[in-house]
Amino acid sequence: MGGMTSSMAAKFAFFPPSPPTYKVITDEVTGLLILSPFPHRENVDVLKLPTRRGADIVAIYVRHPMATSTLLYSHGNAADLGQMYELFIELSIHLRVNLMGYDYSGYGQSSGKPSEQNTYADIEAAYKCLEENYGAKQEEIVLYGQSVGSGPTLELATRLPQLRAVVLHSPILSGLRVMYPVKRTYWFDIYKNIDKIPLVNCPVLIIHGTSDEVVDCSHGKQLWELCREKYEPLWIKGGNHCDLELYPEYIRHLKKFISTVEKAPEWISSRRSTDRFEPSRRSTDRFEPSRRSTDCFEASRKSTDRREKPRQSTDRAEKLKSHEYKSNNIDRLEKLRVPFDQMERSRRSVDCLDKPRKSVDLQMERARKSVDRLDRIRAG
C-alpha cells in the first residue's frame, strides 16, 4: 500500500524535463566528462555519483578561489542541470562559494526513477562526494533547497548538527499541502517539511515570492515561524515561483546571509561542546528578534502532533512564563549564573515558607488528638 501511494505521489510531484536539456560526453583528449552544449571550464567538474539505491546521478562542482563555504544546491521541479548551469556559475561568483548541484534520479542524464526516497539517496551521494573528494567539512556547508528541493535539503539538514546554514527557496510545507490545505500530517504524504524544520539546528533563510502561483507564500511563512534559528526572511513582493533570481534583492539578501553565517564560528564550537539544541539559542542572539514576529504561528502549530515535542524545546520564553514561581526562580538562577550567596538567600527564603506549614500541621495534630480524647470519654 505504501509503495503504491509513493508511486502515485511521484507522478504528481516530479516532472523531469523531457528530453533532457544537456548531454554528458567524455573528452577524447583529457578523458574528463563535459556537460554539452556548455564549453569546458577549468573550475567546473562534471561528475557521475553512485547512490545507495543503485542509481548514477550527474553532478557539477564549481570552484571559487576565495571560497570559505560550499553550497549544496537541490533544484526545483521541472528543471535539470542544463537549465541550472549558468545560474550555478553566477551564484558561485557573486556569493564567493564553491557550489555543487546535482540532478535527481530520473532527471537529466541521471539514471533511475524520481521518488521521495531516491532524492534522499541522491543528496546523500552529493554530500558524501563533497566530504570525500573535495574535503568539505560539515560546518562549511550551506544546504540550498528550491521548491521540491526543500524536501531532500531538510531531510539531510536534520541529520547534520554542525551544518553552517540552510536556504529554502519557495519551499513546500509538504507535498499534500501544496494541493490541499490539510491541518495534519498523513502517513502517505511526501516531503513532510513541516515536521522536520523544527529539528534543524542552524540558521535558516527562507525566500518566497508573494505572488507565487505554484506554492503559496504561506508555505514559506509557516516554515519560517517553525524555524529554531531564524534569519530575516525575504518575501519578494510580486515574485512568482520561478523568477525570484531576477529580483535585485534576491542576490543582495542571499549574499548578506552567507557573509553573516561565515562570520559566526561560535555557533560551530558551541554545538560541538554541548547538546544539539540548547547552545544554538544561547549563541545566536542576533537571530532572536525575528522570532517575535509570529503572524501565523498559532495556526501552524496545531497542524500536527508530532511537532509538539521539538517546539516545546524551542519556545523558551513561553516555557518560563508557565513555570511555577519556585521552579522559575531556580531556573533563572542557574541560567544567569547568579553568585552562590544569592542562591543561598533564595534557598533560605524558600525554607522560611516551610515554617508556617509546620505550625499549621502541629495545630491540626493537636486538634485531632483532642477530638480523639472526646471520643474516648463518650465511649466510657
Short mmCIF file of C-alpha atoms in Angstrom, two decimals:
data_model
loop_
_atom_site.label_atom_id
_atom_site.label_comp_id
_atom_site.label_asym_id
_atom_site.label_seq_id
_atom_site.Cartn_x
_atom_site.Cartn_y
_atom_site.Cartn_z
CA MET A 1 0.00 0.00 0.00
CA GLY A 2 2.77 2.42 0.97
CA GLY A 3 4.74 1.68 -2.21
CA MET A 4 1.67 2.21 -4.39
CA THR A 5 0.91 5.52 -2.62
CA SER A 6 4.51 6.70 -3.06
CA SER A 7 4.36 5.79 -6.74
CA MET A 8 1.14 7.75 -7.20
CA ALA A 9 2.62 10.72 -5.32
CA ALA A 10 5.68 10.62 -7.56
CA LYS A 11 3.52 11.03 -10.66
CA PHE A 12 2.10 14.26 -9.24
CA ALA A 13 5.31 15.54 -7.65
CA PHE A 14 8.03 15.03 -10.27
CA PHE A 15 8.21 16.50 -13.77
CA PRO A 16 11.72 15.96 -15.18
CA PRO A 17 12.33 17.85 -18.45
CA SER A 18 11.80 15.62 -21.43
CA PRO A 19 14.03 15.44 -23.33
CA PRO A 20 16.90 16.44 -21.01
CA THR A 21 18.43 19.83 -21.79
CA TYR A 22 22.02 18.55 -21.82
CA LYS A 23 24.24 15.59 -22.59
CA VAL A 24 27.27 14.19 -20.80
CA ILE A 25 30.17 13.44 -23.10
CA THR A 26 33.74 12.33 -22.49
CA ASP A 27 36.57 14.47 -23.78
CA GLU A 28 38.72 12.30 -26.05
CA VAL A 29 41.97 14.02 -25.06
CA THR A 30 41.62 14.51 -21.31
CA GLY A 31 39.08 11.79 -20.54
CA LEU A 32 37.11 14.32 -18.49
CA LEU A 33 33.32 14.47 -18.50
CA ILE A 34 31.84 17.55 -20.19
CA LEU A 35 28.34 18.93 -19.96
CA SER A 36 27.25 19.57 -23.54
CA PRO A 37 26.44 22.11 -25.04
CA PHE A 38 28.39 24.18 -22.48
CA PRO A 39 32.08 24.98 -23.05
CA HIS A 40 34.59 23.35 -20.73
CA ARG A 41 35.61 25.47 -17.73
CA GLU A 42 38.74 24.83 -15.69
CA ASN A 43 36.89 25.48 -12.43
CA VAL A 44 33.94 23.16 -13.17
CA ASP A 45 33.98 19.40 -12.64
CA VAL A 46 31.30 17.16 -14.16
CA LEU A 47 30.72 14.01 -12.11
CA LYS A 48 28.72 10.80 -12.03
CA LEU A 49 27.94 9.67 -8.49
CA PRO A 50 26.58 6.28 -7.39
CA THR A 51 23.75 6.34 -4.84
CA ARG A 52 22.87 3.78 -2.17
CA ARG A 53 19.69 2.96 -4.12
CA GLY A 54 21.55 1.90 -7.26
CA ALA A 55 21.29 4.99 -9.45
CA ASP A 56 24.09 7.03 -11.01
CA ILE A 57 23.38 10.73 -10.78
CA VAL A 58 25.05 13.58 -12.64
CA ALA A 59 26.52 16.44 -10.60
CA ILE A 60 28.67 19.50 -11.22
CA TYR A 61 31.13 21.13 -8.84
CA VAL A 62 32.03 24.81 -9.32
CA ARG A 63 35.17 26.08 -7.58
CA HIS A 64 35.77 29.61 -6.34
CA PRO A 65 39.35 30.57 -5.37
CA MET A 66 38.22 32.71 -2.39
CA ALA A 67 35.51 30.39 -1.07
CA THR A 68 35.14 29.56 2.62
CA SER A 69 31.70 27.94 2.19
CA THR A 70 30.27 25.30 -0.11
CA LEU A 71 26.68 25.47 -1.34
CA LEU A 72 24.93 22.15 -1.98
CA TYR A 73 22.04 23.09 -4.28
CA SER A 74 18.91 20.92 -4.73
CA HIS A 75 16.99 22.37 -7.68
CA GLY A 76 13.25 22.60 -8.19
CA ASN A 77 10.81 20.53 -10.18
CA ALA A 78 10.74 20.54 -13.99
CA ALA A 79 14.43 21.55 -14.12
CA ASP A 80 17.74 19.83 -14.73
CA LEU A 81 21.43 20.77 -14.68
CA GLY A 82 21.29 22.11 -18.23
CA GLN A 83 18.80 24.76 -17.14
CA MET A 84 20.60 25.49 -13.85
CA TYR A 85 24.18 25.56 -15.15
CA GLU A 86 24.54 29.30 -15.83
CA LEU A 87 22.81 30.21 -12.55
CA PHE A 88 25.23 27.99 -10.65
CA ILE A 89 28.19 29.78 -12.22
CA GLU A 90 26.71 33.18 -11.33
CA LEU A 91 25.91 32.19 -7.75
CA SER A 92 29.43 30.90 -7.23
CA ILE A 93 30.88 34.19 -8.46
CA HIS A 94 28.56 36.58 -6.57
CA LEU A 95 28.48 34.64 -3.28
CA ARG A 96 32.14 33.60 -3.44
CA VAL A 97 31.31 30.00 -2.66
CA ASN A 98 32.08 26.59 -4.06
CA LEU A 99 28.86 25.10 -5.39
CA MET A 100 27.68 21.58 -6.08
CA GLY A 101 24.45 20.98 -8.00
CA TYR A 102 23.07 17.59 -8.94
CA ASP A 103 20.20 16.00 -10.85
CA TYR A 104 17.79 13.72 -9.03
CA SER A 105 17.36 10.12 -10.13
CA GLY A 106 15.43 10.16 -13.41
CA TYR A 107 16.28 13.81 -14.11
CA GLY A 108 18.61 14.94 -16.89
CA GLN A 109 21.17 12.22 -17.55
CA SER A 110 20.82 10.61 -14.10
CA SER A 111 19.65 7.02 -14.16
CA GLY A 112 16.76 5.58 -12.16
CA LYS A 113 13.31 6.97 -11.42
CA PRO A 114 12.34 10.00 -9.33
CA SER A 115 10.85 9.31 -5.92
CA GLU A 116 10.99 10.82 -2.45
CA GLN A 117 13.34 8.15 -1.10
CA ASN A 118 15.54 8.32 -4.19
CA THR A 119 16.02 12.08 -3.77
CA TYR A 120 17.19 11.43 -0.20
CA ALA A 121 19.76 8.96 -1.52
CA ASP A 122 20.74 11.45 -4.24
CA ILE A 123 21.56 14.30 -1.87
CA GLU A 124 23.44 11.90 0.41
CA ALA A 125 25.64 10.89 -2.54
CA ALA A 126 26.35 14.55 -3.36
CA TYR A 127 27.16 15.34 0.27
CA LYS A 128 29.43 12.30 0.53
CA CYS A 129 31.28 13.45 -2.58
CA LEU A 130 31.86 16.90 -1.06
CA GLU A 131 33.35 15.34 2.06
CA GLU A 132 35.44 12.62 0.44
CA ASN A 133 36.51 14.17 -2.89
CA TYR A 134 36.72 17.87 -2.03
CA GLY A 135 37.48 17.83 1.69
CA ALA A 136 34.45 19.93 2.62
CA LYS A 137 33.59 19.92 6.31
CA GLN A 138 30.06 19.82 7.64
CA GLU A 139 30.43 23.22 9.33
CA GLU A 140 31.42 24.78 5.97
CA ILE A 141 28.41 23.54 4.03
CA VAL A 142 25.24 25.51 3.27
CA LEU A 143 22.30 23.42 2.03
CA TYR A 144 20.11 25.18 -0.55
CA GLY A 145 16.72 23.73 -1.48
CA GLN A 146 14.42 25.18 -4.12
CA SER A 147 10.73 24.18 -4.25
CA VAL A 148 10.63 20.36 -4.22
CA GLY A 149 14.36 20.51 -3.45
CA SER A 150 13.44 21.74 0.03
CA GLY A 151 12.43 18.13 0.76
CA PRO A 152 15.83 16.41 0.43
CA THR A 153 17.51 19.56 1.83
CA LEU A 154 15.60 19.42 5.13
CA GLU A 155 15.86 15.65 5.36
CA LEU A 156 19.65 15.90 5.24
CA ALA A 157 19.75 19.00 7.46
CA THR A 158 18.02 17.18 10.33
CA ARG A 159 20.95 14.72 10.40
CA LEU A 160 23.79 17.28 10.31
CA PRO A 161 24.01 19.04 13.70
CA GLN A 162 27.11 21.08 12.77
CA LEU A 163 25.81 22.38 9.46
CA ARG A 164 26.67 26.01 8.66
CA ALA A 165 23.27 27.10 7.32
CA VAL A 166 20.18 26.27 5.24
CA VAL A 167 18.48 28.29 2.49
CA LEU A 168 14.91 27.42 1.48
CA HIS A 169 13.78 28.95 -1.81
CA SER A 170 9.99 28.81 -2.45
CA PRO A 171 9.76 25.79 -0.11
CA ILE A 172 6.78 23.49 0.47
CA LEU A 173 5.21 22.51 3.80
CA SER A 174 4.64 19.04 2.37
CA GLY A 175 3.64 17.51 -0.94
CA LEU A 176 -0.02 17.10 0.02
CA ARG A 177 -0.28 20.63 1.40
CA VAL A 178 0.62 22.07 -2.00
CA MET A 179 -2.66 20.67 -3.34
CA TYR A 180 -4.90 20.69 -0.25
CA PRO A 181 -4.93 22.90 2.89
CA VAL A 182 -4.85 19.94 5.30
CA LYS A 183 -4.33 20.63 9.00
CA ARG A 184 -2.46 17.48 9.93
CA THR A 185 0.26 15.22 8.57
CA TYR A 186 -0.89 11.99 6.91
CA TRP A 187 1.21 8.87 6.58
CA PHE A 188 1.02 8.89 2.78
CA ASP A 189 2.22 12.49 2.43
CA ILE A 190 5.68 13.17 0.99
CA TYR A 191 8.36 15.69 1.97
CA LYS A 192 6.94 16.44 5.41
CA ASN A 193 8.99 19.61 5.81
CA ILE A 194 6.55 21.00 8.36
CA ASP A 195 7.61 18.25 10.78
CA LYS A 196 11.33 18.45 10.03
CA ILE A 197 12.06 22.18 10.14
CA PRO A 198 11.98 22.38 13.99
CA LEU A 199 14.77 19.79 14.09
CA VAL A 200 17.22 21.86 12.04
CA ASN A 201 19.97 23.20 14.29
CA CYS A 202 21.47 26.03 12.23
CA PRO A 203 20.45 29.44 10.84
CA VAL A 204 17.74 29.19 8.17
CA LEU A 205 16.97 31.75 5.47
CA ILE A 206 13.63 31.47 3.68
CA ILE A 207 12.96 33.23 0.36
CA HIS A 208 9.48 33.26 -1.17
CA GLY A 209 7.57 35.32 -3.70
CA THR A 210 4.33 36.94 -2.51
CA SER A 211 2.66 36.18 -5.86
CA ASP A 212 3.73 32.53 -6.09
CA GLU A 213 1.01 30.68 -8.03
CA VAL A 214 2.53 27.22 -7.60
CA VAL A 215 3.44 27.11 -3.91
CA ASP A 216 1.61 29.77 -1.93
CA CYS A 217 3.75 32.17 0.11
CA SER A 218 2.02 30.89 3.26
CA HIS A 219 4.18 27.75 2.99
CA GLY A 220 7.35 29.77 3.37
CA LYS A 221 5.89 31.87 6.19
CA GLN A 222 4.76 28.87 8.24
CA LEU A 223 8.12 27.17 7.83
CA TRP A 224 9.85 30.36 8.94
CA GLU A 225 7.70 30.51 12.07
CA LEU A 226 8.75 26.95 12.92
CA CYS A 227 12.49 27.54 12.44
CA ARG A 228 14.64 27.20 15.53
CA GLU A 229 17.33 29.60 14.26
CA LYS A 230 15.51 32.23 12.26
CA TYR A 231 17.24 34.65 9.93
CA GLU A 232 15.46 37.67 8.46
CA PRO A 233 13.32 36.16 5.66
CA LEU A 234 12.97 37.62 2.18
CA TRP A 235 9.40 37.94 0.92
CA ILE A 236 9.82 39.23 -2.64
CA LYS A 237 6.83 41.42 -3.49
CA GLY A 238 5.32 40.32 -6.79
CA GLY A 239 7.71 37.38 -7.10
CA ASN A 240 6.37 34.18 -8.63
CA HIS A 241 7.63 30.62 -8.31
CA CYS A 242 10.42 30.57 -10.89
CA ASP A 243 11.60 34.17 -11.24
CA LEU A 244 12.98 35.19 -7.84
CA GLU A 245 16.57 35.24 -9.12
CA LEU A 246 15.63 38.16 -11.40
CA TYR A 247 14.95 40.49 -8.47
CA PRO A 248 17.97 42.52 -7.24
CA GLU A 249 17.07 41.94 -3.59
CA TYR A 250 17.44 38.17 -4.11
CA ILE A 251 21.20 38.13 -4.61
CA ARG A 252 21.70 41.06 -2.22
CA HIS A 253 19.91 39.35 0.67
CA LEU A 254 21.45 35.96 -0.08
CA LYS A 255 24.93 37.46 -0.16
CA LYS A 256 24.33 39.17 3.19
CA PHE A 257 23.18 35.87 4.71
CA ILE A 258 26.23 33.93 3.51
CA SER A 259 28.52 36.67 4.80
CA THR A 260 26.78 36.63 8.20
CA VAL A 261 26.97 32.88 8.78
CA GLU A 262 30.61 32.81 7.66
CA LYS A 263 31.47 35.30 10.40
CA ALA A 264 29.87 33.29 13.20
CA PRO A 265 32.17 30.37 14.10
CA GLU A 266 30.91 30.44 17.71
CA TRP A 267 27.81 28.52 16.57
CA ILE A 268 30.01 25.65 15.49
CA SER A 269 32.11 25.48 18.65
CA SER A 270 29.08 25.77 20.93
CA ARG A 271 27.23 22.98 19.13
CA ARG A 272 30.27 20.73 19.45
CA SER A 273 30.72 21.33 23.17
CA THR A 274 27.19 20.51 24.36
CA ASP A 275 23.83 19.12 23.27
CA ARG A 276 22.31 19.60 19.87
CA PHE A 277 19.54 22.09 20.57
CA GLU A 278 20.25 24.32 23.58
CA PRO A 279 23.58 26.01 22.69
CA SER A 280 22.44 27.40 19.37
CA ARG A 281 19.80 29.50 21.12
CA ARG A 282 22.36 30.90 23.54
CA SER A 283 24.94 31.71 20.89
CA THR A 284 22.76 33.31 18.22
CA ASP A 285 21.25 36.33 19.89
CA ARG A 286 21.34 38.21 16.61
CA PHE A 287 18.62 35.94 15.26
CA GLU A 288 16.34 36.15 18.30
CA PRO A 289 14.42 39.37 17.43
CA SER A 290 12.91 37.84 14.31
CA ARG A 291 11.39 35.09 16.43
CA ARG A 292 8.93 37.58 17.91
CA SER A 293 7.25 38.19 14.55
CA THR A 294 4.75 35.33 14.57
CA ASP A 295 1.81 36.19 12.33
CA CYS A 296 0.71 32.63 11.61
CA PHE A 297 2.49 30.61 14.28
CA GLU A 298 -0.56 29.53 16.26
CA ALA A 299 -2.39 28.08 13.28
CA SER A 300 0.59 26.12 12.05
CA ARG A 301 1.38 24.70 15.49
CA LYS A 302 -1.89 22.76 15.52
CA SER A 303 -1.31 21.06 12.17
CA THR A 304 0.50 18.03 13.59
CA ASP A 305 1.02 16.43 16.96
CA ARG A 306 4.44 15.17 16.02
CA ARG A 307 5.95 18.64 16.13
CA GLU A 308 4.85 19.40 19.69
CA LYS A 309 7.89 17.94 21.38
CA PRO A 310 10.61 19.83 19.44
CA ARG A 311 8.61 23.04 19.57
CA GLN A 312 8.44 22.89 23.38
CA SER A 313 12.22 22.75 23.46
CA THR A 314 12.48 25.90 21.38
CA ASP A 315 9.87 28.22 22.85
CA ARG A 316 11.90 29.14 25.93
CA ALA A 317 10.09 32.37 26.75
CA GLU A 318 6.68 30.73 26.83
CA LYS A 319 8.08 27.84 28.84
CA LEU A 320 9.50 30.11 31.53
CA LYS A 321 6.22 32.00 31.93
CA SER A 322 4.28 28.79 32.50
CA HIS A 323 6.50 27.54 35.31
CA GLU A 324 5.56 27.87 38.96
CA TYR A 325 7.34 30.56 40.93
CA LYS A 326 9.75 28.25 42.65
CA SER A 327 11.00 26.36 39.55
CA ASN A 328 11.08 29.59 37.54
CA ASN A 329 13.28 31.24 40.18
CA ILE A 330 15.67 28.34 40.35
CA ASP A 331 15.94 28.06 36.53
CA ARG A 332 16.78 31.74 36.24
CA LEU A 333 19.44 31.43 38.93
CA GLU A 334 21.06 28.54 37.11
CA LYS A 335 20.94 30.10 33.63
CA LEU A 336 22.11 33.54 34.68
CA ARG A 337 24.74 32.00 36.94
CA VAL A 338 23.80 34.10 39.97
CA PRO A 339 26.53 34.06 42.63
CA PHE A 340 26.29 31.40 45.27
CA ASP A 341 25.34 33.81 48.05
CA GLN A 342 22.23 34.92 46.13
CA MET A 343 21.26 31.32 45.58
CA GLU A 344 21.72 30.68 49.28
CA ARG A 345 19.50 33.62 50.19
CA SER A 346 16.88 32.34 47.74
CA ARG A 347 17.07 28.89 49.32
CA ARG A 348 16.59 30.32 52.79
CA SER A 349 13.58 32.31 51.67
CA VAL A 350 12.06 29.09 50.35
CA ASP A 351 12.89 27.30 53.62
CA CYS A 352 11.08 30.03 55.56
CA LEU A 353 7.90 29.06 53.77
CA ASP A 354 8.10 25.63 55.43
CA LYS A 355 7.92 27.05 58.99
CA PRO A 356 4.30 28.27 58.88
CA ARG A 357 3.39 24.98 57.23
CA LYS A 358 4.88 23.09 60.22
CA SER A 359 2.96 25.21 62.75
CA VAL A 360 -0.28 24.58 60.89
CA ASP A 361 0.45 20.87 60.84
CA LEU A 362 1.08 20.93 64.62
CA GLN A 363 -2.19 22.70 65.33
CA MET A 364 -4.10 20.21 63.20
CA GLU A 365 -2.42 17.35 65.05
CA ARG A 366 -3.41 18.78 68.44
CA ALA A 367 -6.98 19.31 67.30
CA ARG A 368 -7.14 15.72 66.07
CA LYS A 369 -5.89 14.40 69.45
CA SER A 370 -8.47 16.47 71.36
CA VAL A 371 -11.24 15.03 69.22
CA ASP A 372 -9.92 11.52 69.89
CA ARG A 373 -9.98 12.26 73.64
CA LEU A 374 -13.63 13.35 73.47
CA ASP A 375 -14.50 10.17 71.60
CA ARG A 376 -12.91 8.04 74.33
CA ILE A 377 -14.79 9.94 77.06
CA ARG A 378 -18.10 9.44 75.27
CA ALA A 379 -17.32 5.78 74.76
CA GLY A 380 -16.61 5.41 78.52
#
